[in-house]
Amino acid sequence: MRNIILFDSDARHNLLPLTATRPMGEMRLGILTFREKWERRLKGKVSYITQEYLQEKFPIHIEDDNLIVNAGMLPTADLCERILSMETNEALLFEGELVAARLNEGKFEQLISEDEVHELLGRDLPERIEVVRIQNLWDLVYLNGRALNDDFALLTQGRSTQPLSDTNRVLGAENIFLEPGARVECATLNATTGPIYIGKDAEVMEGCLLRGPLAVCEGAVIKMGAKVYGPTTIGPHSRAGGEVTRSLLFGYSNKGHDGFLGDSVLGEWCNLGADSNNSNLKNNYSEVKLWNYTAERFEPTGKQFMGLVMGDHAKCGINTMFNTGTVVGVFCNVYGAGYPRNFIPDFSWGGPESGYKTYNFNDACETALRVMERRSTPFTELDKAILFHIYDRTAKFRSWEK
């Protein structure tokens, strides 16, 4: 089995708050995380070069033969074929950015310590090889359809689907795949617009209207009467209800009630209160801007449609209304009438009526412990240390603390 080491590219800074709690390789796009994609494509095991405060939870593993791969790129078939053909001490470049390198342990240690490897042969990728990079938050929305199609082909090739119950109304049955334990009853599934993947032990309840491309990952549930338009990913052990369009839930997040979620990305352990809605299009149809943590300002996206981005453990109360292009940081608790601000700093508590205060760190950790225990997932001291780093680093954005 090949030893693969994914490294965070500089783009991780543009992907905050989603990359605050994870390496880039642990983000989900399509059906699989980037780690899972690379492991399947290159037939290996992944470890990480990531931020120092994340490295203990996501440790690096070095062997005598290592494939060093940029975690911010999609593993297309042509790119993977070229990576697998690399010789030792060869590196592949695209527009001056490192795509991949093959290094023995000594050369790898030299790279880490000196940021330069003598005798490393750098080659530009051939123009025929398409490079698909994730560089900004909105890329996760706009590239999810492509990733869904790629992952569907990767996961289902040469396999047989579990049969669909005849209680369902189906279009494009050849593009629908059910893993063992998946349950779908009395639903309408249209896979003529893209594939529909129902993961292991996932459930689609009665009365749902589903339109591909769509992934309902392992253990996820789509609630009764939901309307879900693709490209959409309902990540593992997540809940979706109401209306969802062109959105991505990383995993363990809930949008379980009526309300609209569109052109949005939710991290893990998020929860949207009943009848919460977001806008994904400005009333004047102009370009959407999103908060950028590194630039410390709102940056143009070049996109007309962009909704809500939520970092891990963020939550909102019932009837919350999010404006177009809203970024909510890690461990926010948002509630109250009116529109919250378009950027809510990490560890914020409050809303437009009451104003905001800082979410007490120990209280936040106690909540995380209770929430994760319900899904039989431990909240560890490592998790707590990572959250404290985020809490401390983002204090400058909580203006009321000054």
GROMACS .gro file of C-alpha atoms in nm:
model
  402
    1MET     CA    1   0.000   0.000   0.000
    2ARG     CA    2   0.139   0.338  -0.102
    3ASN     CA    3   0.221   0.601   0.158
    4ILE     CA    4   0.045   0.924   0.066
    5ILE     CA    5   0.109   1.251   0.248
    6LEU     CA    6  -0.142   1.527   0.174
    7PHE     CA    7  -0.024   1.880   0.238
    8ASP     CA    8  -0.236   2.192   0.287
    9SER     CA    9  -0.190   2.445   0.010
   10ASP     CA   10  -0.200   2.819   0.072
   11ALA     CA   11  -0.568   2.803  -0.026
   12ARG     CA   12  -0.652   2.672   0.322
   13HIS     CA   13  -0.654   3.034   0.443
   14ASN     CA   14  -0.929   3.118   0.195
   15LEU     CA   15  -1.131   2.816   0.311
   16LEU     CA   16  -1.168   2.927   0.673
   17PRO     CA   17  -1.371   2.866   0.887
   18LEU     CA   18  -1.407   2.517   0.735
   19THR     CA   19  -1.033   2.448   0.754
   20ALA     CA   20  -1.001   2.586   1.107
   21THR     CA   21  -1.079   2.244   1.255
   22ARG     CA   22  -0.935   2.012   0.990
   23PRO     CA   23  -0.668   1.969   0.722
   24MET     CA   24  -0.788   2.039   0.370
   25GLY     CA   25  -0.788   1.665   0.301
   26GLU     CA   26  -1.066   1.611   0.557
   27MET     CA   27  -1.310   1.837   0.372
   28ARG     CA   28  -1.590   1.664   0.184
   29LEU     CA   29  -1.676   1.732  -0.179
   30GLY     CA   30  -1.914   1.510  -0.374
   31ILE     CA   31  -1.960   1.184  -0.185
   32LEU     CA   32  -1.610   1.140  -0.041
   33THR     CA   33  -1.359   1.351   0.149
   34PHE     CA   34  -1.042   1.449  -0.036
   35ARG     CA   35  -0.854   1.193   0.174
   36GLU     CA   36  -1.092   0.916   0.070
   37LYS     CA   37  -1.066   1.017  -0.296
   38TRP     CA   38  -0.685   1.008  -0.297
   39GLU     CA   39  -0.669   0.681  -0.104
   40ARG     CA   40  -0.900   0.510  -0.353
   41ARG     CA   41  -0.740   0.660  -0.663
   42LEU     CA   42  -0.379   0.599  -0.561
   43LYS     CA   43  -0.449   0.281  -0.360
   44GLY     CA   44  -0.273   0.399  -0.048
   45LYS     CA   45  -0.304   0.536   0.304
   46VAL     CA   46  -0.308   0.909   0.377
   47SER     CA   47  -0.146   1.114   0.652
   48TYR     CA   48  -0.098   1.491   0.666
   49ILE     CA   49   0.130   1.790   0.659
   50THR     CA   50  -0.095   2.053   0.813
   51GLN     CA   51  -0.102   2.338   1.063
   52GLU     CA   52   0.100   2.281   1.380
   53TYR     CA   53  -0.205   2.296   1.608
   54LEU     CA   54  -0.379   2.027   1.400
   55GLN     CA   55  -0.078   1.800   1.351
   56GLU     CA   56  -0.117   1.598   1.673
   57LYS     CA   57  -0.472   1.495   1.584
   58PHE     CA   58  -0.379   1.441   1.219
   59PRO     CA   59  -0.021   1.306   1.243
   60ILE     CA   60   0.222   1.252   0.960
   61HIS     CA   61   0.349   0.905   0.870
   62ILE     CA   62   0.675   0.878   0.676
   63GLU     CA   63   0.808   0.572   0.495
   64ASP     CA   64   1.103   0.515   0.264
   65ASP     CA   65   0.885   0.585  -0.043
   66ASN     CA   66   0.635   0.870  -0.011
   67LEU     CA   67   0.391   1.039  -0.247
   68ILE     CA   68   0.355   1.404  -0.139
   69VAL     CA   69   0.027   1.539  -0.282
   70ASN     CA   70  -0.144   1.877  -0.284
   71ALA     CA   71  -0.470   1.832  -0.087
   72GLY     CA   72  -0.641   2.119  -0.268
   73MET     CA   73  -0.668   1.941  -0.601
   74LEU     CA   74  -0.923   1.691  -0.726
   75PRO     CA   75  -0.769   1.352  -0.811
   76THR     CA   76  -0.873   1.318  -1.175
   77ALA     CA   77  -0.789   0.995  -1.354
   78ASP     CA   78  -0.524   1.157  -1.579
   79LEU     CA   79  -0.359   1.337  -1.288
   80CYS     CA   80  -0.343   1.020  -1.080
   81GLU     CA   81  -0.195   0.825  -1.369
   82ARG     CA   82   0.082   1.085  -1.401
   83ILE     CA   83   0.148   1.087  -1.025
   84LEU     CA   84   0.179   0.708  -1.019
   85SER     CA   85   0.434   0.724  -1.300
   86MET     CA   86   0.667   0.959  -1.109
   87GLU     CA   87   1.021   0.851  -1.037
   88THR     CA   88   1.193   0.904  -0.702
   89ASN     CA   89   1.292   1.271  -0.647
   90GLU     CA   90   1.056   1.388  -0.920
   91ALA     CA   91   0.807   1.672  -0.861
   92LEU     CA   92   0.510   1.785  -1.066
   93LEU     CA   93   0.423   2.154  -1.095
   94PHE     CA   94   0.123   2.350  -1.222
   95GLU     CA   95   0.160   2.725  -1.271
   96GLY     CA   96   0.451   2.718  -1.028
   97GLU     CA   97   0.255   2.538  -0.757
   98LEU     CA   98   0.362   2.196  -0.632
   99VAL     CA   99   0.110   1.929  -0.730
  100ALA     CA  100   0.293   1.616  -0.617
  101ALA     CA  101   0.639   1.476  -0.547
  102ARG     CA  102   0.784   1.132  -0.485
  103LEU     CA  103   1.049   1.135  -0.212
  104ASN     CA  104   1.233   0.886   0.003
  105GLU     CA  105   1.250   0.946   0.377
  106GLY     CA  106   1.580   1.135   0.365
  107LYS     CA  107   1.471   1.372   0.089
  108PHE     CA  108   1.138   1.426   0.261
  109GLU     CA  109   1.306   1.523   0.588
  110GLN     CA  110   1.528   1.757   0.390
  111LEU     CA  111   1.223   1.917   0.229
  112ILE     CA  112   1.054   1.968   0.566
  113SER     CA  113   1.362   2.116   0.733
  114GLU     CA  114   1.508   2.322   0.449
  115ASP     CA  115   1.212   2.379   0.218
  116GLU     CA  116   1.442   2.277  -0.067
  117VAL     CA  117   1.559   1.944  -0.199
  118HIS     CA  118   1.875   1.917  -0.402
  119GLU     CA  119   1.854   1.694  -0.707
  120LEU     CA  120   1.474   1.723  -0.710
  121LEU     CA  121   1.359   1.712  -1.071
  122GLY     CA  122   1.067   1.949  -1.126
  123ARG     CA  123   0.844   1.895  -1.428
  124ASP     CA  124   0.543   2.096  -1.544
  125LEU     CA  125   0.228   1.895  -1.591
  126PRO     CA  126   0.139   1.836  -1.956
  127GLU     CA  127  -0.134   2.068  -2.085
  128ARG     CA  128  -0.355   1.768  -2.162
  129ILE     CA  129  -0.395   1.698  -1.789
  130GLU     CA  130  -0.674   1.902  -1.638
  131VAL     CA  131  -0.605   2.047  -1.293
  132VAL     CA  132  -0.907   2.123  -1.075
  133ARG     CA  133  -0.816   2.329  -0.769
  134ILE     CA  134  -1.021   2.419  -0.461
  135GLN     CA  135  -0.910   2.773  -0.385
  136ASN     CA  136  -1.211   2.948  -0.233
  137LEU     CA  137  -1.522   2.868  -0.030
  138TRP     CA  138  -1.753   2.904  -0.328
  139ASP     CA  139  -1.557   2.639  -0.519
  140LEU     CA  140  -1.710   2.382  -0.284
  141VAL     CA  141  -2.057   2.480  -0.408
  142TYR     CA  142  -1.973   2.514  -0.775
  143LEU     CA  143  -1.755   2.202  -0.807
  144ASN     CA  144  -1.975   1.971  -0.602
  145GLY     CA  145  -2.167   1.847  -0.907
  146ARG     CA  146  -1.851   1.740  -1.085
  147ALA     CA  147  -1.719   1.571  -0.772
  148LEU     CA  148  -2.050   1.388  -0.722
  149ASN     CA  149  -2.037   1.245  -1.073
  150ASP     CA  150  -1.672   1.141  -1.034
  151ASP     CA  151  -1.727   0.979  -0.694
  152PHE     CA  152  -2.041   0.800  -0.810
  153ALA     CA  153  -1.848   0.638  -1.095
  154LEU     CA  154  -1.559   0.551  -0.863
  155LEU     CA  155  -1.777   0.392  -0.595
  156THR     CA  156  -2.023   0.203  -0.813
  157GLN     CA  157  -1.811   0.071  -1.100
  158GLY     CA  158  -1.852  -0.306  -1.128
  159ARG     CA  159  -2.095  -0.325  -0.835
  160SER     CA  160  -2.465  -0.402  -0.812
  161THR     CA  161  -2.708  -0.172  -0.636
  162GLN     CA  162  -2.957  -0.284  -0.374
  163PRO     CA  163  -3.304  -0.292  -0.531
  164LEU     CA  164  -3.537   0.005  -0.498
  165SER     CA  165  -3.881  -0.062  -0.350
  166ASP     CA  166  -4.170  -0.041  -0.596
  167THR     CA  167  -4.336   0.212  -0.364
  168ASN     CA  168  -4.109   0.475  -0.525
  169ARG     CA  169  -4.153   0.674  -0.845
  170VAL     CA  170  -3.826   0.664  -1.039
  171LEU     CA  171  -3.673   0.838  -1.341
  172GLY     CA  172  -3.327   0.736  -1.461
  173ALA     CA  173  -3.307   0.418  -1.252
  174GLU     CA  174  -2.971   0.328  -1.411
  175ASN     CA  175  -2.818   0.631  -1.235
  176ILE     CA  176  -2.937   0.537  -0.885
  177PHE     CA  177  -2.727   0.334  -0.643
  178LEU     CA  178  -2.823   0.207  -0.298
  179GLU     CA  179  -2.564   0.071  -0.056
  180PRO     CA  180  -2.657  -0.217   0.181
  181GLY     CA  181  -2.900  -0.109   0.450
  182ALA     CA  182  -3.026   0.196   0.260
  183ARG     CA  183  -3.403   0.254   0.293
  184VAL     CA  184  -3.615   0.450   0.042
  185GLU     CA  185  -3.995   0.432   0.045
  186CYS     CA  186  -4.273   0.631  -0.126
  187ALA     CA  187  -4.032   0.888  -0.268
  188THR     CA  188  -3.981   1.043  -0.612
  189LEU     CA  189  -3.625   1.015  -0.748
  190ASN     CA  190  -3.518   1.185  -1.072
  191ALA     CA  191  -3.169   1.079  -1.174
  192THR     CA  192  -3.193   1.196  -1.534
  193THR     CA  193  -3.019   1.518  -1.428
  194GLY     CA  194  -2.739   1.341  -1.241
  195PRO     CA  195  -2.674   1.031  -1.030
  196ILE     CA  196  -2.833   0.966  -0.692
  197TYR     CA  197  -2.626   0.780  -0.433
  198ILE     CA  198  -2.787   0.648  -0.113
  199GLY     CA  199  -2.521   0.537   0.135
  200LYS     CA  200  -2.508   0.251   0.382
  201ASP     CA  201  -2.792   0.260   0.638
  202ALA     CA  202  -2.915   0.597   0.504
  203GLU     CA  203  -3.288   0.664   0.489
  204VAL     CA  204  -3.509   0.864   0.255
  205MET     CA  205  -3.850   0.899   0.418
  206GLU     CA  206  -4.192   0.902   0.258
  207GLY     CA  207  -4.294   1.186   0.030
  208CYS     CA  208  -3.944   1.312  -0.052
  209LEU     CA  209  -3.874   1.468  -0.391
  210LEU     CA  210  -3.511   1.413  -0.494
  211ARG     CA  211  -3.335   1.541  -0.804
  212GLY     CA  212  -2.976   1.444  -0.886
  213PRO     CA  213  -2.687   1.476  -0.868
  214LEU     CA  214  -2.732   1.391  -0.502
  215ALA     CA  215  -2.546   1.200  -0.231
  216VAL     CA  216  -2.714   1.085   0.088
  217CYS     CA  217  -2.412   0.950   0.272
  218GLU     CA  218  -2.384   0.673   0.530
  219GLY     CA  219  -2.637   0.696   0.811
  220ALA     CA  220  -2.789   1.022   0.681
  221VAL     CA  221  -3.165   1.084   0.681
  222ILE     CA  222  -3.384   1.294   0.451
  223LYS     CA  223  -3.702   1.376   0.642
  224MET     CA  224  -4.058   1.330   0.518
  225GLY     CA  225  -4.170   1.557   0.237
  226ALA     CA  226  -3.830   1.716   0.180
  227LYS     CA  227  -3.743   1.868  -0.159
  228VAL     CA  228  -3.377   1.829  -0.248
  229TYR     CA  229  -3.226   1.963  -0.571
  230GLY     CA  230  -2.878   1.872  -0.689
  231PRO     CA  231  -2.593   1.908  -0.683
  232THR     CA  232  -2.630   1.842  -0.310
  233THR     CA  233  -2.442   1.630  -0.056
  234ILE     CA  234  -2.601   1.525   0.272
  235GLY     CA  235  -2.293   1.407   0.461
  236PRO     CA  236  -2.268   1.107   0.693
  237HIS     CA  237  -2.514   1.099   0.984
  238SER     CA  238  -2.670   1.432   0.884
  239ARG     CA  239  -3.040   1.521   0.869
  240ALA     CA  240  -3.210   1.719   0.593
  241GLY     CA  241  -3.567   1.846   0.567
  242GLY     CA  242  -3.761   2.125   0.399
  243GLU     CA  243  -3.602   2.259   0.077
  244VAL     CA  244  -3.233   2.214  -0.003
  245THR     CA  245  -3.061   2.311  -0.326
  246ARG     CA  246  -2.697   2.305  -0.440
  247SER     CA  247  -2.564   2.260  -0.088
  248LEU     CA  248  -2.309   2.053   0.100
  249LEU     CA  249  -2.325   1.922   0.458
  250PHE     CA  250  -1.990   1.777   0.563
  251GLY     CA  251  -2.134   1.536   0.821
  252TYR     CA  252  -2.313   1.510   1.157
  253SER     CA  253  -2.507   1.830   1.080
  254ASN     CA  254  -2.880   1.889   1.092
  255LYS     CA  255  -3.115   2.090   0.877
  256GLY     CA  256  -3.404   1.872   0.980
  257HIS     CA  257  -3.704   2.105   0.948
  258ASP     CA  258  -3.890   2.321   0.698
  259GLY     CA  259  -3.699   2.619   0.563
  260PHE     CA  260  -3.465   2.685   0.270
  261LEU     CA  261  -3.094   2.612   0.239
  262GLY     CA  262  -2.935   2.700  -0.092
  263ASP     CA  263  -2.582   2.731  -0.238
  264SER     CA  264  -2.444   2.671   0.110
  265VAL     CA  265  -2.181   2.469   0.297
  266LEU     CA  266  -2.220   2.348   0.655
  267GLY     CA  267  -1.928   2.194   0.843
  268GLU     CA  268  -1.973   1.921   1.103
  269TRP     CA  269  -2.195   1.933   1.413
  270CYS     CA  270  -2.399   2.228   1.284
  271ASN     CA  271  -2.770   2.267   1.353
  272LEU     CA  272  -3.029   2.491   1.185
  273GLY     CA  273  -3.340   2.564   1.392
  274ALA     CA  274  -3.688   2.502   1.252
  275ASP     CA  275  -3.794   2.731   0.966
  276SER     CA  276  -3.449   2.885   0.928
  277ASN     CA  277  -3.379   3.024   0.582
  278ASN     CA  278  -3.092   3.169   0.385
  279SER     CA  279  -3.082   3.393   0.083
  280ASN     CA  280  -2.862   3.278  -0.204
  281LEU     CA  281  -2.934   3.564  -0.448
  282LYS     CA  282  -2.923   3.938  -0.385
  283ASN     CA  283  -3.234   4.139  -0.469
  284ASN     CA  284  -3.041   4.341  -0.726
  285TYR     CA  285  -2.885   4.023  -0.874
  286SER     CA  286  -2.536   4.162  -0.821
  287GLU     CA  287  -2.216   3.976  -0.736
  288VAL     CA  288  -2.198   3.819  -0.390
  289LYS     CA  289  -1.910   3.900  -0.154
  290LEU     CA  290  -1.787   3.668   0.122
  291TRP     CA  291  -1.580   3.733   0.433
  292ASN     CA  292  -1.215   3.632   0.398
  293TYR     CA  293  -1.036   3.566   0.727
  294THR     CA  294  -0.690   3.638   0.592
  295ALA     CA  295  -0.774   3.960   0.411
  296GLU     CA  296  -1.003   4.056   0.704
  297ARG     CA  297  -1.261   4.197   0.466
  298PHE     CA  298  -1.538   4.092   0.230
  299GLU     CA  299  -1.401   3.972  -0.104
  300PRO     CA  300  -1.584   3.945  -0.439
  301THR     CA  301  -1.671   3.589  -0.544
  302GLY     CA  302  -1.753   3.652  -0.910
  303LYS     CA  303  -2.073   3.455  -0.841
  304GLN     CA  304  -2.438   3.559  -0.849
  305PHE     CA  305  -2.551   3.269  -0.627
  306MET     CA  306  -2.390   3.207  -0.289
  307GLY     CA  307  -2.562   3.136   0.040
  308LEU     CA  308  -2.443   3.040   0.388
  309VAL     CA  309  -2.110   2.901   0.512
  310MET     CA  310  -2.099   2.761   0.866
  311GLY     CA  311  -1.793   2.642   1.056
  312ASP     CA  312  -1.808   2.334   1.280
  313HIS     CA  313  -2.041   2.338   1.583
  314ALA     CA  314  -2.227   2.651   1.464
  315LYS     CA  315  -2.600   2.664   1.540
  316CYS     CA  316  -2.896   2.892   1.493
  317GLY     CA  317  -3.236   2.927   1.662
  318ILE     CA  318  -3.577   2.884   1.501
  319ASN     CA  319  -3.682   3.127   1.225
  320THR     CA  320  -3.329   3.259   1.173
  321MET     CA  321  -3.286   3.452   0.845
  322PHE     CA  322  -2.939   3.457   0.690
  323ASN     CA  323  -2.861   3.711   0.421
  324THR     CA  324  -2.688   3.634   0.092
  325GLY     CA  325  -2.323   3.539   0.139
  326THR     CA  326  -2.312   3.496   0.517
  327VAL     CA  327  -2.011   3.338   0.689
  328VAL     CA  328  -2.065   3.199   1.040
  329GLY     CA  329  -1.755   3.098   1.233
  330VAL     CA  330  -1.681   2.794   1.448
  331PHE     CA  331  -1.899   2.750   1.757
  332CYS     CA  332  -2.143   3.035   1.699
  333ASN     CA  333  -2.493   3.037   1.848
  334VAL     CA  334  -2.716   3.273   1.648
  335TYR     CA  335  -3.079   3.360   1.729
  336GLY     CA  336  -3.340   3.638   1.727
  337ALA     CA  337  -3.548   3.833   1.476
  338GLY     CA  338  -3.398   4.020   1.184
  339TYR     CA  339  -3.097   3.943   0.968
  340PRO     CA  340  -2.770   3.860   1.145
  341ARG     CA  341  -2.457   4.029   1.018
  342ASN     CA  342  -2.289   3.879   0.709
  343PHE     CA  343  -1.987   3.771   0.912
  344ILE     CA  344  -2.034   3.629   1.261
  345PRO     CA  345  -1.698   3.573   1.431
  346ASP     CA  346  -1.610   3.238   1.584
  347PHE     CA  347  -1.742   3.175   1.937
  348SER     CA  348  -2.016   3.440   1.908
  349TRP     CA  349  -2.344   3.417   2.099
  350GLY     CA  350  -2.646   3.633   2.015
  351GLY     CA  351  -2.818   3.801   1.724
  352PRO     CA  352  -2.935   4.127   1.567
  353GLU     CA  353  -3.179   4.211   1.847
  354SER     CA  354  -2.972   4.138   2.156
  355GLY     CA  355  -2.629   4.201   2.009
  356TYR     CA  356  -2.339   3.958   2.047
  357LYS     CA  357  -2.124   3.837   2.331
  358THR     CA  358  -1.849   3.578   2.349
  359TYR     CA  359  -1.949   3.214   2.384
  360ASN     CA  360  -1.777   3.102   2.703
  361PHE     CA  361  -1.513   2.849   2.602
  362ASN     CA  362  -1.585   2.595   2.877
  363ASP     CA  363  -1.960   2.615   2.808
  364ALA     CA  364  -1.891   2.555   2.439
  365CYS     CA  365  -1.685   2.246   2.520
  366GLU     CA  366  -1.957   2.109   2.746
  367THR     CA  367  -2.206   2.149   2.462
  368ALA     CA  368  -1.972   1.974   2.220
  369LEU     CA  369  -1.933   1.685   2.463
  370ARG     CA  370  -2.311   1.641   2.495
  371VAL     CA  371  -2.377   1.676   2.121
  372MET     CA  372  -2.106   1.433   2.016
  373GLU     CA  373  -2.195   1.176   2.282
  374ARG     CA  374  -2.542   1.149   2.124
  375ARG     CA  375  -2.370   1.019   1.809
  376SER     CA  376  -2.128   0.794   2.003
  377THR     CA  377  -1.836   1.017   1.905
  378PRO     CA  378  -1.577   1.115   2.168
  379PHE     CA  379  -1.488   1.477   2.239
  380THR     CA  380  -1.119   1.451   2.322
  381GLU     CA  381  -0.858   1.671   2.484
  382LEU     CA  382  -0.708   1.712   2.137
  383ASP     CA  383  -1.041   1.846   2.009
  384LYS     CA  384  -1.053   2.085   2.303
  385ALA     CA  385  -0.699   2.209   2.234
  386ILE     CA  386  -0.783   2.272   1.868
  387LEU     CA  387  -1.094   2.467   1.962
  388PHE     CA  388  -0.900   2.677   2.213
  389HIS     CA  389  -0.648   2.767   1.944
  390ILE     CA  390  -0.936   2.885   1.723
  391TYR     CA  391  -1.098   3.068   2.015
  392ASP     CA  392  -0.776   3.253   2.090
  393ARG     CA  393  -0.680   3.326   1.730
  394THR     CA  394  -1.020   3.469   1.633
  395ALA     CA  395  -1.058   3.699   1.936
  396LYS     CA  396  -0.953   3.994   1.720
  397PHE     CA  397  -1.276   3.960   1.518
  398ARG     CA  398  -1.499   3.979   1.828
  399SER     CA  399  -1.504   4.359   1.844
  400TRP     CA  400  -1.710   4.369   2.165
  401GLU     CA  401  -1.416   4.220   2.357
  402LYS     CA  402  -1.198   4.525   2.287
   0.00000   0.00000   0.00000
